[in-house]
mmCIF file of C-alpha atoms and ligand atoms in Angstrom:
data_model
loop_
_atom_site.group_PDB
_atom_site.id
_atom_site.type_symbol
_atom_site.label_atom_id
_atom_site.label_comp_id
_atom_site.label_asym_id
_atom_site.label_seq_id
_atom_site.Cartn_x
_atom_site.Cartn_y
_atom_site.Cartn_z
ATOM 1 C CA MET A 169 13.993 -6.003 -15.691
ATOM 2 C CA ALA A 170 14.609 -8.232 -12.729
ATOM 3 C CA GLU A 171 12.994 -10.236 -10.009
ATOM 4 C CA ILE A 172 13.921 -8.694 -6.676
ATOM 5 C CA GLN A 173 14.094 -11.054 -3.740
ATOM 6 C CA LEU A 174 14.571 -10.032 -0.120
ATOM 7 C CA LYS A 175 15.839 -12.922 1.959
ATOM 8 C CA SER A 176 15.733 -12.851 5.775
ATOM 9 C CA LEU A 177 16.099 -9.121 5.415
ATOM 10 C CA ALA A 178 16.196 -6.884 8.471
ATOM 11 C CA HIS A 179 17.550 -3.446 9.116
ATOM 12 C CA SER A 180 18.371 -1.450 12.183
ATOM 13 C CA TYR A 181 19.832 2.046 12.043
ATOM 14 C CA SER A 182 21.234 1.380 15.504
ATOM 15 C CA LYS A 183 24.679 -0.237 15.796
ATOM 16 C CA SER A 184 23.585 -2.403 18.708
ATOM 17 C CA PRO A 185 19.840 -3.054 18.417
ATOM 18 C CA ALA A 186 18.386 -4.233 21.732
ATOM 19 C CA GLY A 187 15.061 -5.557 20.475
ATOM 20 C CA PRO A 188 12.521 -5.563 17.656
ATOM 21 C CA GLU A 189 11.621 -1.928 18.363
ATOM 22 C CA ASP A 190 15.128 -0.918 17.259
ATOM 23 C CA TYR A 191 14.509 -2.280 13.760
ATOM 24 C CA ALA A 192 13.189 -0.135 10.904
ATOM 25 C CA ILE A 193 12.671 -3.415 8.972
ATOM 26 C CA ARG A 194 11.867 -6.512 11.010
ATOM 27 C CA GLN A 195 13.012 -9.780 9.528
ATOM 28 C CA LEU A 196 11.084 -10.505 6.356
ATOM 29 C CA ASP A 197 11.129 -12.500 3.128
ATOM 30 C CA HIS A 198 9.592 -10.999 0.053
ATOM 31 C CA VAL A 199 9.684 -11.256 -3.735
ATOM 32 C CA TRP A 200 8.903 -8.482 -6.199
ATOM 33 C CA HIS A 201 8.341 -10.408 -9.418
ATOM 34 C CA LYS A 202 9.644 -9.411 -12.804
ATOM 35 C CA GLY A 203 7.534 -6.849 -14.624
ATOM 36 C CA GLY A 204 5.004 -6.317 -11.841
ATOM 37 C CA ALA A 205 3.351 -3.008 -10.936
ATOM 38 C CA TYR A 206 3.512 -2.925 -7.154
ATOM 39 C CA ALA A 207 2.668 -0.531 -4.403
ATOM 40 C CA LEU A 208 4.272 -0.462 -0.981
ATOM 41 C CA LEU A 209 1.629 1.050 1.257
ATOM 42 C CA GLY A 210 1.856 2.047 4.895
ATOM 43 C CA PRO A 211 1.790 4.957 7.324
ATOM 44 C CA SER A 212 4.648 7.355 7.812
ATOM 45 C CA GLY A 213 7.594 5.810 9.659
ATOM 46 C CA CYS A 214 6.734 2.152 8.954
ATOM 47 C CA GLY A 215 9.923 1.558 6.936
ATOM 48 C CA LYS A 216 8.917 2.127 3.294
ATOM 49 C CA SER A 217 11.809 4.402 2.334
ATOM 50 C CA THR A 218 14.249 2.183 4.185
ATOM 51 C CA MET A 219 13.053 -0.785 2.124
ATOM 52 C CA LEU A 220 13.413 1.099 -1.190
ATOM 53 C CA ASN A 221 16.848 2.390 -0.253
ATOM 54 C CA ILE A 222 17.941 -1.148 0.606
ATOM 55 C CA ILE A 223 16.774 -2.354 -2.810
ATOM 56 C CA SER A 224 18.527 0.468 -4.665
ATOM 57 C CA GLY A 225 21.685 0.162 -2.573
ATOM 58 C CA LEU A 226 21.593 3.534 -0.831
ATOM 59 C CA VAL A 227 21.294 1.680 2.477
ATOM 60 C CA GLN A 228 23.197 -1.485 3.392
ATOM 61 C CA PRO A 229 20.887 -3.853 5.274
ATOM 62 C CA SER A 230 22.213 -4.896 8.655
ATOM 63 C CA GLU A 231 20.933 -8.458 8.123
ATOM 64 C CA GLY A 232 19.884 -10.642 5.216
ATOM 65 C CA GLU A 233 20.254 -10.579 1.473
ATOM 66 C CA VAL A 234 19.015 -8.704 -1.560
ATOM 67 C CA LEU A 235 18.950 -10.848 -4.721
ATOM 68 C CA PHE A 236 18.333 -9.675 -8.291
ATOM 69 C CA ASP A 237 17.390 -12.634 -10.492
ATOM 70 C CA GLY A 238 18.870 -14.929 -7.848
ATOM 71 C CA LYS A 239 22.206 -13.067 -7.648
ATOM 72 C CA ARG A 240 23.282 -11.420 -4.417
ATOM 73 C CA VAL A 241 23.718 -7.669 -4.871
ATOM 74 C CA ASN A 242 24.369 -6.596 -1.265
ATOM 75 C CA THR A 243 27.859 -5.355 -2.079
ATOM 76 C CA LEU A 244 26.982 -3.694 -5.409
ATOM 77 C CA SER A 245 26.820 0.103 -5.550
ATOM 78 C CA PRO A 246 23.512 1.751 -6.502
ATOM 79 C CA ARG A 247 24.950 2.464 -9.943
ATOM 80 C CA ASP A 248 25.885 -1.159 -10.572
ATOM 81 C CA ARG A 249 22.449 -2.350 -9.502
ATOM 82 C CA ASN A 250 20.945 -0.576 -12.450
ATOM 83 C CA ILE A 251 17.931 0.733 -10.595
ATOM 84 C CA ALA A 252 16.180 4.024 -11.170
ATOM 85 C CA GLN A 253 14.776 5.747 -8.113
ATOM 86 C CA VAL A 254 12.439 8.719 -7.990
ATOM 87 C CA PHE A 255 12.209 10.568 -4.693
ATOM 88 C CA GLN A 256 9.579 12.648 -2.962
ATOM 89 C CA PHE A 257 11.318 15.878 -3.925
ATOM 90 C CA PRO A 258 12.843 16.650 -7.315
ATOM 91 C CA VAL A 259 16.441 15.623 -7.904
ATOM 92 C CA ILE A 260 17.503 17.588 -10.963
ATOM 93 C CA TYR A 261 20.298 19.852 -12.135
ATOM 94 C CA ASP A 262 18.994 23.409 -11.949
ATOM 95 C CA SER A 263 21.609 24.831 -14.294
ATOM 96 C CA MET A 264 20.817 22.347 -17.067
ATOM 97 C CA THR A 265 17.895 22.490 -19.466
ATOM 98 C CA VAL A 266 15.081 19.958 -19.194
ATOM 99 C CA TYR A 267 16.493 18.199 -22.248
ATOM 100 C CA GLU A 268 19.958 17.948 -20.673
ATOM 101 C CA ASN A 269 18.479 16.673 -17.422
ATOM 102 C CA LEU A 270 16.620 13.890 -19.209
ATOM 103 C CA ALA A 271 19.541 13.048 -21.462
ATOM 104 C CA PHE A 272 22.007 12.883 -18.562
ATOM 105 C CA PRO A 273 21.348 9.306 -17.347
ATOM 106 C CA LEU A 274 21.541 8.080 -20.965
ATOM 107 C CA LYS A 275 24.793 9.921 -21.715
ATOM 108 C CA ASN A 276 26.251 8.403 -18.578
ATOM 109 C CA ASN A 277 25.345 5.004 -19.938
ATOM 110 C CA LYS A 278 26.861 5.716 -23.338
ATOM 111 C CA VAL A 279 23.614 5.470 -25.250
ATOM 112 C CA PRO A 280 24.115 6.632 -28.899
ATOM 113 C CA ALA A 281 23.202 10.292 -29.483
ATOM 114 C CA ALA A 282 20.428 9.561 -31.973
ATOM 115 C CA ARG A 283 18.719 7.197 -29.550
ATOM 116 C CA ILE A 284 19.064 9.738 -26.721
ATOM 117 C CA LYS A 285 17.187 12.282 -28.802
ATOM 118 C CA GLU A 286 14.373 9.851 -29.580
ATOM 119 C CA ARG A 287 14.078 8.621 -26.042
ATOM 120 C CA VAL A 288 14.080 12.076 -24.425
ATOM 121 C CA GLN A 289 11.367 13.119 -26.862
ATOM 122 C CA GLU A 290 9.328 9.999 -26.054
ATOM 123 C CA ILE A 291 9.496 10.537 -22.280
ATOM 124 C CA ALA A 292 8.841 14.267 -22.580
ATOM 125 C CA GLU A 293 5.688 13.480 -24.549
ATOM 126 C CA VAL A 294 4.458 10.976 -22.000
ATOM 127 C CA LEU A 295 4.957 13.502 -19.205
ATOM 128 C CA GLU A 296 3.684 16.396 -21.326
ATOM 129 C CA ILE A 297 6.775 18.551 -20.953
ATOM 130 C CA GLU A 298 7.832 18.656 -24.651
ATOM 131 C CA ASP A 299 7.405 22.413 -24.744
ATOM 132 C CA LYS A 300 9.726 22.824 -21.761
ATOM 133 C CA LEU A 301 12.661 20.854 -23.148
ATOM 134 C CA HIS A 302 14.819 23.895 -23.786
ATOM 135 C CA LYS A 303 13.975 25.728 -20.592
ATOM 136 C CA LYS A 304 16.479 25.824 -17.737
ATOM 137 C CA ALA A 305 15.314 23.556 -14.935
ATOM 138 C CA LYS A 306 15.627 26.330 -12.362
ATOM 139 C CA ASN A 307 12.839 28.262 -14.133
ATOM 140 C CA LEU A 308 10.299 25.451 -13.793
ATOM 141 C CA THR A 309 7.403 25.250 -11.337
ATOM 142 C CA ALA A 310 7.547 22.668 -8.520
ATOM 143 C CA ASP A 311 5.225 20.356 -10.480
ATOM 144 C CA GLU A 312 7.310 20.595 -13.616
ATOM 145 C CA LYS A 313 10.511 19.947 -11.695
ATOM 146 C CA GLN A 314 9.060 16.776 -10.241
ATOM 147 C CA LYS A 315 7.938 15.671 -13.702
ATOM 148 C CA VAL A 316 11.511 16.093 -14.918
ATOM 149 C CA SER A 317 12.706 14.136 -11.892
ATOM 150 C CA MET A 318 10.297 11.350 -12.781
ATOM 151 C CA GLY A 319 11.433 11.543 -16.387
ATOM 152 C CA ARG A 320 15.028 10.999 -15.275
ATOM 153 C CA GLY A 321 13.863 7.818 -13.590
ATOM 154 C CA LEU A 322 11.866 6.643 -16.577
ATOM 155 C CA VAL A 323 14.251 7.517 -19.367
ATOM 156 C CA ARG A 324 16.635 4.564 -19.151
ATOM 157 C CA GLU A 325 15.485 1.451 -20.959
ATOM 158 C CA ASP A 326 17.966 -0.959 -19.420
ATOM 159 C CA VAL A 327 17.000 -0.631 -15.757
ATOM 160 C CA SER A 328 16.204 -3.645 -13.572
ATOM 161 C CA ALA A 329 13.418 -1.775 -11.830
ATOM 162 C CA ILE A 330 12.082 1.688 -11.102
ATOM 163 C CA LEU A 331 11.383 2.630 -7.500
ATOM 164 C CA PHE A 332 9.117 5.558 -6.710
ATOM 165 C CA ASP A 333 9.192 6.987 -3.196
ATOM 166 C CA GLU A 334 5.979 9.022 -2.777
ATOM 167 C CA PRO A 335 6.771 10.863 -6.024
ATOM 168 C CA LEU A 336 3.527 12.815 -6.205
ATOM 169 C CA THR A 337 3.717 14.482 -2.778
ATOM 170 C CA VAL A 338 4.638 17.883 -4.181
ATOM 171 C CA ILE A 339 2.273 17.598 -7.137
ATOM 172 C CA ASP A 340 -0.977 19.527 -7.327
ATOM 173 C CA PRO A 341 -4.001 17.256 -6.594
ATOM 174 C CA GLN A 342 -5.489 17.549 -10.088
ATOM 175 C CA LEU A 343 -2.245 16.658 -11.783
ATOM 176 C CA LYS A 344 -1.650 13.854 -9.318
ATOM 177 C CA TRP A 345 -4.463 11.764 -10.687
ATOM 178 C CA LYS A 346 -3.267 12.286 -14.224
ATOM 179 C CA LEU A 347 0.343 11.387 -13.458
ATOM 180 C CA ARG A 348 -0.698 8.247 -11.623
ATOM 181 C CA ARG A 349 -2.584 7.115 -14.732
ATOM 182 C CA LYS A 350 0.499 8.018 -16.773
ATOM 183 C CA LEU A 351 2.747 5.830 -14.641
ATOM 184 C CA LYS A 352 0.342 2.946 -15.019
ATOM 185 C CA GLN A 353 0.352 3.505 -18.773
ATOM 186 C CA ILE A 354 4.154 3.616 -18.819
ATOM 187 C CA HIS A 355 4.207 0.355 -16.931
ATOM 188 C CA GLU A 356 1.923 -1.283 -19.470
ATOM 189 C CA GLN A 357 3.928 0.118 -22.361
ATOM 190 C CA PHE A 358 7.423 -0.735 -21.132
ATOM 191 C CA ASP A 359 6.724 -3.687 -18.859
ATOM 192 C CA ILE A 360 9.254 -2.718 -16.172
ATOM 193 C CA THR A 361 9.234 -3.890 -12.552
ATOM 194 C CA MET A 362 7.903 -0.901 -10.634
ATOM 195 C CA VAL A 363 7.541 -0.401 -6.901
ATOM 196 C CA TYR A 364 5.524 2.629 -5.918
ATOM 197 C CA VAL A 365 5.640 3.796 -2.314
ATOM 198 C CA THR A 366 2.684 5.673 -0.894
ATOM 199 C CA HIS A 367 0.693 6.149 2.291
ATOM 200 C CA ASP A 368 -2.501 6.664 0.269
ATOM 201 C CA GLN A 369 -4.641 3.572 -0.357
ATOM 202 C CA LEU A 370 -6.386 5.103 -3.348
ATOM 203 C CA GLU A 371 -3.063 5.920 -4.957
ATOM 204 C CA ALA A 372 -1.841 2.382 -4.273
ATOM 205 C CA SER A 373 -4.870 0.677 -5.763
ATOM 206 C CA THR A 374 -5.052 2.828 -8.893
ATOM 207 C CA PHE A 375 -1.420 2.156 -9.690
ATOM 208 C CA ALA A 376 -0.689 -1.368 -8.535
ATOM 209 C CA ASP A 377 -1.838 -4.857 -9.448
ATOM 210 C CA LYS A 378 -0.581 -6.028 -6.085
ATOM 211 C CA ILE A 379 -0.043 -4.091 -2.866
ATOM 212 C CA ALA A 380 2.360 -4.838 -0.027
ATOM 213 C CA VAL A 381 0.966 -3.350 3.167
ATOM 214 C CA MET A 382 3.678 -2.403 5.596
ATOM 215 C CA TYR A 383 3.223 -1.822 9.284
ATOM 216 C CA ASP A 384 5.859 -1.382 11.931
ATOM 217 C CA GLY A 385 8.726 -2.707 9.812
ATOM 218 C CA GLN A 386 6.835 -5.753 8.565
ATOM 219 C CA ILE A 387 4.976 -6.578 5.358
ATOM 220 C CA VAL A 388 1.716 -7.741 6.910
ATOM 221 C CA GLN A 389 0.009 -8.600 3.632
ATOM 222 C CA PHE A 390 0.871 -8.789 -0.063
ATOM 223 C CA GLY A 391 -2.224 -9.037 -2.191
ATOM 224 C CA THR A 392 -4.560 -7.573 -4.767
ATOM 225 C CA PRO A 393 -6.780 -4.669 -3.706
ATOM 226 C CA THR A 394 -9.701 -7.137 -3.560
ATOM 227 C CA GLU A 395 -7.778 -9.533 -1.316
ATOM 228 C CA LEU A 396 -6.845 -6.710 1.041
ATOM 229 C CA PHE A 397 -10.461 -5.702 1.203
ATOM 230 C CA GLU A 398 -12.083 -9.112 1.546
ATOM 231 C CA GLN A 399 -9.463 -11.010 3.543
ATOM 232 C CA PRO A 400 -7.329 -8.591 5.545
ATOM 233 C CA ASN A 401 -4.553 -10.734 6.879
ATOM 234 C CA HIS A 402 -3.817 -8.451 9.835
ATOM 235 C CA THR A 403 -6.005 -6.114 11.877
ATOM 236 C CA PHE A 404 -3.888 -3.220 10.635
ATOM 237 C CA VAL A 405 -4.841 -3.999 7.011
ATOM 238 C CA GLY A 406 -8.487 -4.162 8.043
ATOM 239 C CA TYR A 407 -8.282 -0.814 9.735
ATOM 240 C CA PHE A 408 -6.031 0.961 7.209
ATOM 241 C CA ILE A 409 -7.750 -0.176 3.985
ATOM 242 C CA GLY A 410 -11.333 0.899 3.370
ATOM 243 C CA SER A 411 -13.161 4.003 4.406
ATOM 244 C CA PRO A 412 -14.221 3.697 7.045
ATOM 245 C CA GLY A 413 -11.961 0.776 7.965
ATOM 246 C CA MET A 414 -12.942 -2.577 9.407
ATOM 247 C CA ASN A 415 -14.850 -2.790 12.705
ATOM 248 C CA LEU A 416 -12.668 -4.628 15.220
ATOM 249 C CA ILE A 417 -13.998 -5.912 18.528
ATOM 250 C CA GLU A 418 -12.005 -7.400 21.401
ATOM 251 C CA VAL A 419 -13.642 -10.657 22.434
ATOM 252 C CA GLU A 420 -13.366 -13.645 24.769
ATOM 253 C CA ARG A 421 -13.970 -17.297 23.967
ATOM 254 C CA CYS A 422 -17.371 -18.819 24.756
ATOM 255 C CA THR A 423 -19.230 -21.949 23.752
ATOM 256 C CA GLY A 424 -19.664 -21.990 19.972
ATOM 257 C CA GLY A 425 -17.873 -18.722 19.377
ATOM 258 C CA VAL A 426 -16.847 -15.528 21.103
ATOM 259 C CA ARG A 427 -18.393 -12.986 23.373
ATOM 260 C CA PHE A 428 -18.115 -9.303 24.305
ATOM 261 C CA GLY A 429 -20.223 -7.954 27.158
ATOM 262 C CA SER A 430 -23.309 -10.113 27.091
ATOM 263 C CA THR A 431 -23.297 -10.436 23.279
ATOM 264 C CA GLU A 432 -22.353 -13.816 21.871
ATOM 265 C CA VAL A 433 -21.221 -14.220 18.281
ATOM 266 C CA ALA A 434 -21.316 -17.699 16.775
ATOM 267 C CA LEU A 435 -18.264 -18.546 14.692
ATOM 268 C CA GLN A 436 -17.826 -21.114 11.945
ATOM 269 C CA SER A 437 -16.690 -24.526 13.166
ATOM 270 C CA TRP A 438 -13.219 -24.274 11.624
ATOM 271 C CA GLN A 439 -12.737 -20.914 13.355
ATOM 272 C CA ASN A 440 -13.740 -22.436 16.685
ATOM 273 C CA GLU A 441 -11.407 -25.372 16.137
ATOM 274 C CA HIS A 442 -8.450 -23.051 15.536
ATOM 275 C CA LEU A 443 -9.361 -20.917 18.502
ATOM 276 C CA SER A 444 -9.493 -23.898 20.856
ATOM 277 C CA ARG A 445 -5.924 -24.808 19.908
ATOM 278 C CA LEU A 446 -4.494 -21.330 20.575
ATOM 279 C CA GLU A 447 -3.732 -19.930 24.002
ATOM 280 C CA SER A 448 -3.512 -16.220 23.327
ATOM 281 C CA VAL A 449 -6.081 -13.959 24.950
ATOM 282 C CA ASN A 450 -5.551 -11.332 22.268
ATOM 283 C CA VAL A 451 -8.619 -12.321 20.237
ATOM 284 C CA LYS A 452 -10.639 -10.003 18.009
ATOM 285 C CA ILE A 453 -13.358 -10.278 15.461
ATOM 286 C CA GLY A 454 -13.415 -7.985 12.469
ATOM 287 C CA ILE A 455 -16.103 -7.148 9.992
ATOM 288 C CA ARG A 456 -16.171 -4.478 7.320
ATOM 289 C CA PRO A 457 -18.918 -1.801 7.396
ATOM 290 C CA GLU A 458 -19.952 -2.993 3.919
ATOM 291 C CA PHE A 459 -20.684 -6.531 5.127
ATOM 292 C CA ILE A 460 -22.778 -5.840 8.227
ATOM 293 C CA GLU A 461 -26.506 -6.100 7.539
ATOM 294 C CA LEU A 462 -28.993 -3.657 9.043
ATOM 295 C CA ALA A 463 -32.759 -4.043 8.968
ATOM 296 C CA GLY A 464 -35.787 -2.355 10.467
ATOM 297 C CA ASN A 465 -37.137 -5.663 11.765
ATOM 298 C CA PRO A 466 -35.586 -8.430 13.855
ATOM 299 C CA SER A 467 -34.567 -11.778 12.375
ATOM 300 C CA GLU A 468 -33.436 -15.043 13.969
ATOM 301 C CA SER A 469 -29.748 -14.106 14.178
ATOM 302 C CA SER A 470 -29.963 -10.338 14.557
ATOM 303 C CA TYR A 471 -29.031 -8.062 17.436
ATOM 304 C CA GLU A 472 -30.986 -5.003 18.495
ATOM 305 C CA VAL A 473 -28.800 -1.897 18.264
ATOM 306 C CA GLU A 474 -29.208 1.812 18.791
ATOM 307 C CA VAL A 475 -28.478 4.290 15.989
ATOM 308 C CA LEU A 476 -25.951 6.859 17.259
ATOM 309 C CA ASP A 477 -25.285 8.799 14.122
ATOM 310 C CA MET A 478 -25.814 8.732 10.410
ATOM 311 C CA GLU A 479 -23.874 10.285 7.561
ATOM 312 C CA ASP A 480 -25.440 10.570 4.125
ATOM 313 C CA LEU A 481 -22.771 10.261 1.450
ATOM 314 C CA GLY A 482 -25.040 10.498 -1.572
ATOM 315 C CA THR A 483 -25.036 6.995 -3.016
ATOM 316 C CA TYR A 484 -24.731 5.343 0.415
ATOM 317 C CA LYS A 485 -24.943 6.085 4.123
ATOM 318 C CA ILE A 486 -22.649 5.299 7.032
ATOM 319 C CA VAL A 487 -24.659 4.467 10.137
ATOM 320 C CA ASP A 488 -22.996 4.393 13.564
ATOM 321 C CA VAL A 489 -24.650 1.947 15.919
ATOM 322 C CA ARG A 490 -23.978 0.704 19.440
ATOM 323 C CA LEU A 491 -24.024 -2.958 20.259
ATOM 324 C CA ASP A 492 -23.258 -3.752 23.897
ATOM 325 C CA ASN A 493 -20.969 -0.723 24.428
ATOM 326 C CA GLN A 494 -19.251 -1.353 21.102
ATOM 327 C CA ASN A 495 -19.574 1.316 18.429
ATOM 328 C CA LEU A 496 -19.810 -0.126 14.936
ATOM 329 C CA LYS A 497 -19.937 1.498 11.521
ATOM 330 C CA VAL A 498 -22.280 0.087 8.919
ATOM 331 C CA ARG A 499 -22.503 1.020 5.263
ATOM 332 C CA VAL A 500 -26.069 0.892 3.954
ATOM 333 C CA ASN A 501 -27.829 1.788 0.708
ATOM 334 C CA GLU A 502 -29.046 5.343 0.298
ATOM 335 C CA ASP A 503 -32.665 4.177 0.595
ATOM 336 C CA PHE A 504 -32.183 2.822 4.142
ATOM 337 C CA GLU A 505 -34.231 5.119 6.370
ATOM 338 C CA THR A 506 -33.596 5.510 10.086
ATOM 339 C CA GLU A 507 -33.105 8.180 12.710
ATOM 340 C CA VAL A 508 -30.611 8.843 15.470
ATOM 341 C CA GLY A 509 -31.902 7.169 18.634
ATOM 342 C CA SER A 510 -33.952 4.508 16.808
ATOM 343 C CA LEU A 511 -33.538 0.811 17.395
ATOM 344 C CA VAL A 512 -32.563 -1.272 14.353
ATOM 345 C CA TYR A 513 -31.475 -4.883 13.842
ATOM 346 C CA LEU A 514 -27.974 -5.894 12.944
ATOM 347 C CA ALA A 515 -26.648 -9.172 11.547
ATOM 348 C CA LEU A 516 -23.042 -10.331 11.177
ATOM 349 C CA PRO A 517 -22.854 -12.705 8.180
ATOM 350 C CA PRO A 518 -20.539 -15.564 9.266
ATOM 351 C CA GLN A 519 -18.554 -15.605 6.001
ATOM 352 C CA TRP A 520 -17.546 -11.970 6.542
ATOM 353 C CA THR A 521 -16.844 -12.241 10.273
ATOM 354 C CA MET A 522 -13.072 -12.558 10.487
ATOM 355 C CA LEU A 523 -11.249 -13.934 13.493
ATOM 356 C CA TYR A 524 -7.906 -12.446 14.562
ATOM 357 C CA VAL A 525 -5.545 -13.930 17.125
ATOM 358 C CA ASP A 526 -2.532 -11.803 18.056
ATOM 359 C CA GLU A 527 -3.673 -9.429 15.294
ATOM 360 C CA PHE A 528 -3.280 -12.012 12.474
ATOM 361 C CA LEU A 529 -6.200 -13.553 10.571
ATOM 362 C CA ILE A 530 -7.171 -17.127 11.312
ATOM 363 C CA GLN A 531 -7.611 -18.686 7.889
ATOM 364 C CA GLU A 532 -9.414 -21.798 6.813
ATOM 365 C CA GLN A 533 -6.911 -24.472 5.828
ATOM 366 C CA PRO A 534 -7.469 -25.719 2.274
HETATM 367 P P1 LIG B 872 8.632 5.637 5.885
HETATM 368 O O1 LIG B 872 9.329 5.854 4.576
HETATM 369 O O2 LIG B 872 7.641 4.525 5.839
HETATM 370 O O3 LIG B 872 8.024 6.893 6.429
HETATM 371 P P2 LIG B 872 11.320 5.245 6.960
HETATM 372 O O4 LIG B 872 11.894 4.070 6.246
HETATM 373 O O5 LIG B 872 11.755 6.583 6.513
HETATM 374 O O6 LIG B 872 9.721 5.139 6.950
HETATM 375 O O7 LIG B 872 11.636 5.126 8.509
HETATM 376 C C1 LIG B 872 11.449 3.958 9.249
HETATM 377 C C2 LIG B 872 12.013 4.157 10.653
HETATM 378 O O8 LIG B 872 13.419 4.307 10.586
HETATM 379 C C3 LIG B 872 11.495 5.397 11.355
HETATM 380 O O9 LIG B 872 11.351 5.088 12.716
HETATM 381 C C4 LIG B 872 12.599 6.419 11.135
HETATM 382 O O10 LIG B 872 12.621 7.353 12.167
HETATM 383 C C5 LIG B 872 13.836 5.554 11.143
HETATM 384 N N1 LIG B 872 14.897 6.106 10.257
HETATM 385 C C6 LIG B 872 14.790 6.391 8.936
HETATM 386 N N2 LIG B 872 15.944 6.836 8.424
HETATM 387 C C7 LIG B 872 16.823 6.849 9.451
HETATM 388 C C8 LIG B 872 18.219 7.189 9.566
HETATM 389 N N3 LIG B 872 18.923 7.615 8.513
HETATM 390 N N4 LIG B 872 18.766 7.051 10.787
HETATM 391 C C9 LIG B 872 18.076 6.603 11.857
HETATM 392 N N5 LIG B 872 16.785 6.264 11.814
HETATM 393 C C10 LIG B 872 16.155 6.373 10.629
HETATM 394 MG MG1 LIG B 873 9.432 7.590 3.367
#
């Protein structure tokens, strides 16, 4: 088990990168602590696999350092880094039995035969493939093959970390949920540093204690699921996490706050102070659908809005409203009654109205 530190790390697949857009990983510093269960979450193409392959040694970073427990490993081969990696598609030996496939990484590491037997049995039980141990891998279903592939990653006890690169892609949806729970259980049982790559927020938050959200080659936030929900550090996190995602509105400065169209939104004094010191005109406010308040009657700080659409999702409703040419989504309780075309009253609670300048959250200084 190791702490994995990425120091001024950047990677371009191009030999002569001209600008930031030529980088798959833009310069970043990051630490994956010992024993943590982490997810690396982001859309396709944002650099997740590149980051995992840099950690495992399959890719040499063009800039920066990879440190395991403070020691530089840039020049170490994947084998010498002692990392297990599980890929999107099964990597197994078709001509071997399941048992032989699972035993292979241990044999390679000269683990005593008796221990190999115990360990293979243990992992096969966890993954529920005990009855397949003596089957040839080529006769397995796609699901079973991927389970064996995962088993090959999990079987070694001496690894510094296990990296999973979207391992459940080929798995049937019902099994997916079960295997995700299994991985979490394995993490608790064996206390290994695990980094789990996915583009699915639900998958990330069921597996990980802490999630790194990646966007365009950068880690834009590293936090607990609650932190990502309540304090998205970047507009992308606001938009990507949650369903539906955060409402984001382009605004201009005005006295006491910001404005869009003829609608003024008062900000908190510390937000205004920050804003007055920054020059950028890329200013947005963001508020999650869960935090907007809707009522049938006006109040002192409410805005009149028109209901455009409403979706009943059983225990709650998503109401689409228009405020000054801005469409907003609001999550309300199931008992909130309204109709398309009605006028309702909307309030933006100041503590949940986030301010973004150049896409990053303006935070209150402690
Ligand atoms: P993700 O795993 O998040 O989908 P990747 O790390 O695979 O993202 O890719 C990040 C970026 O790097 C993408 O723009 C992709 O096209 C590019 N890329 C990935 N692998 C290579 C490669 N071997 N050669 C050149 N470009 C690559
Ligand atoms: Mg990938």
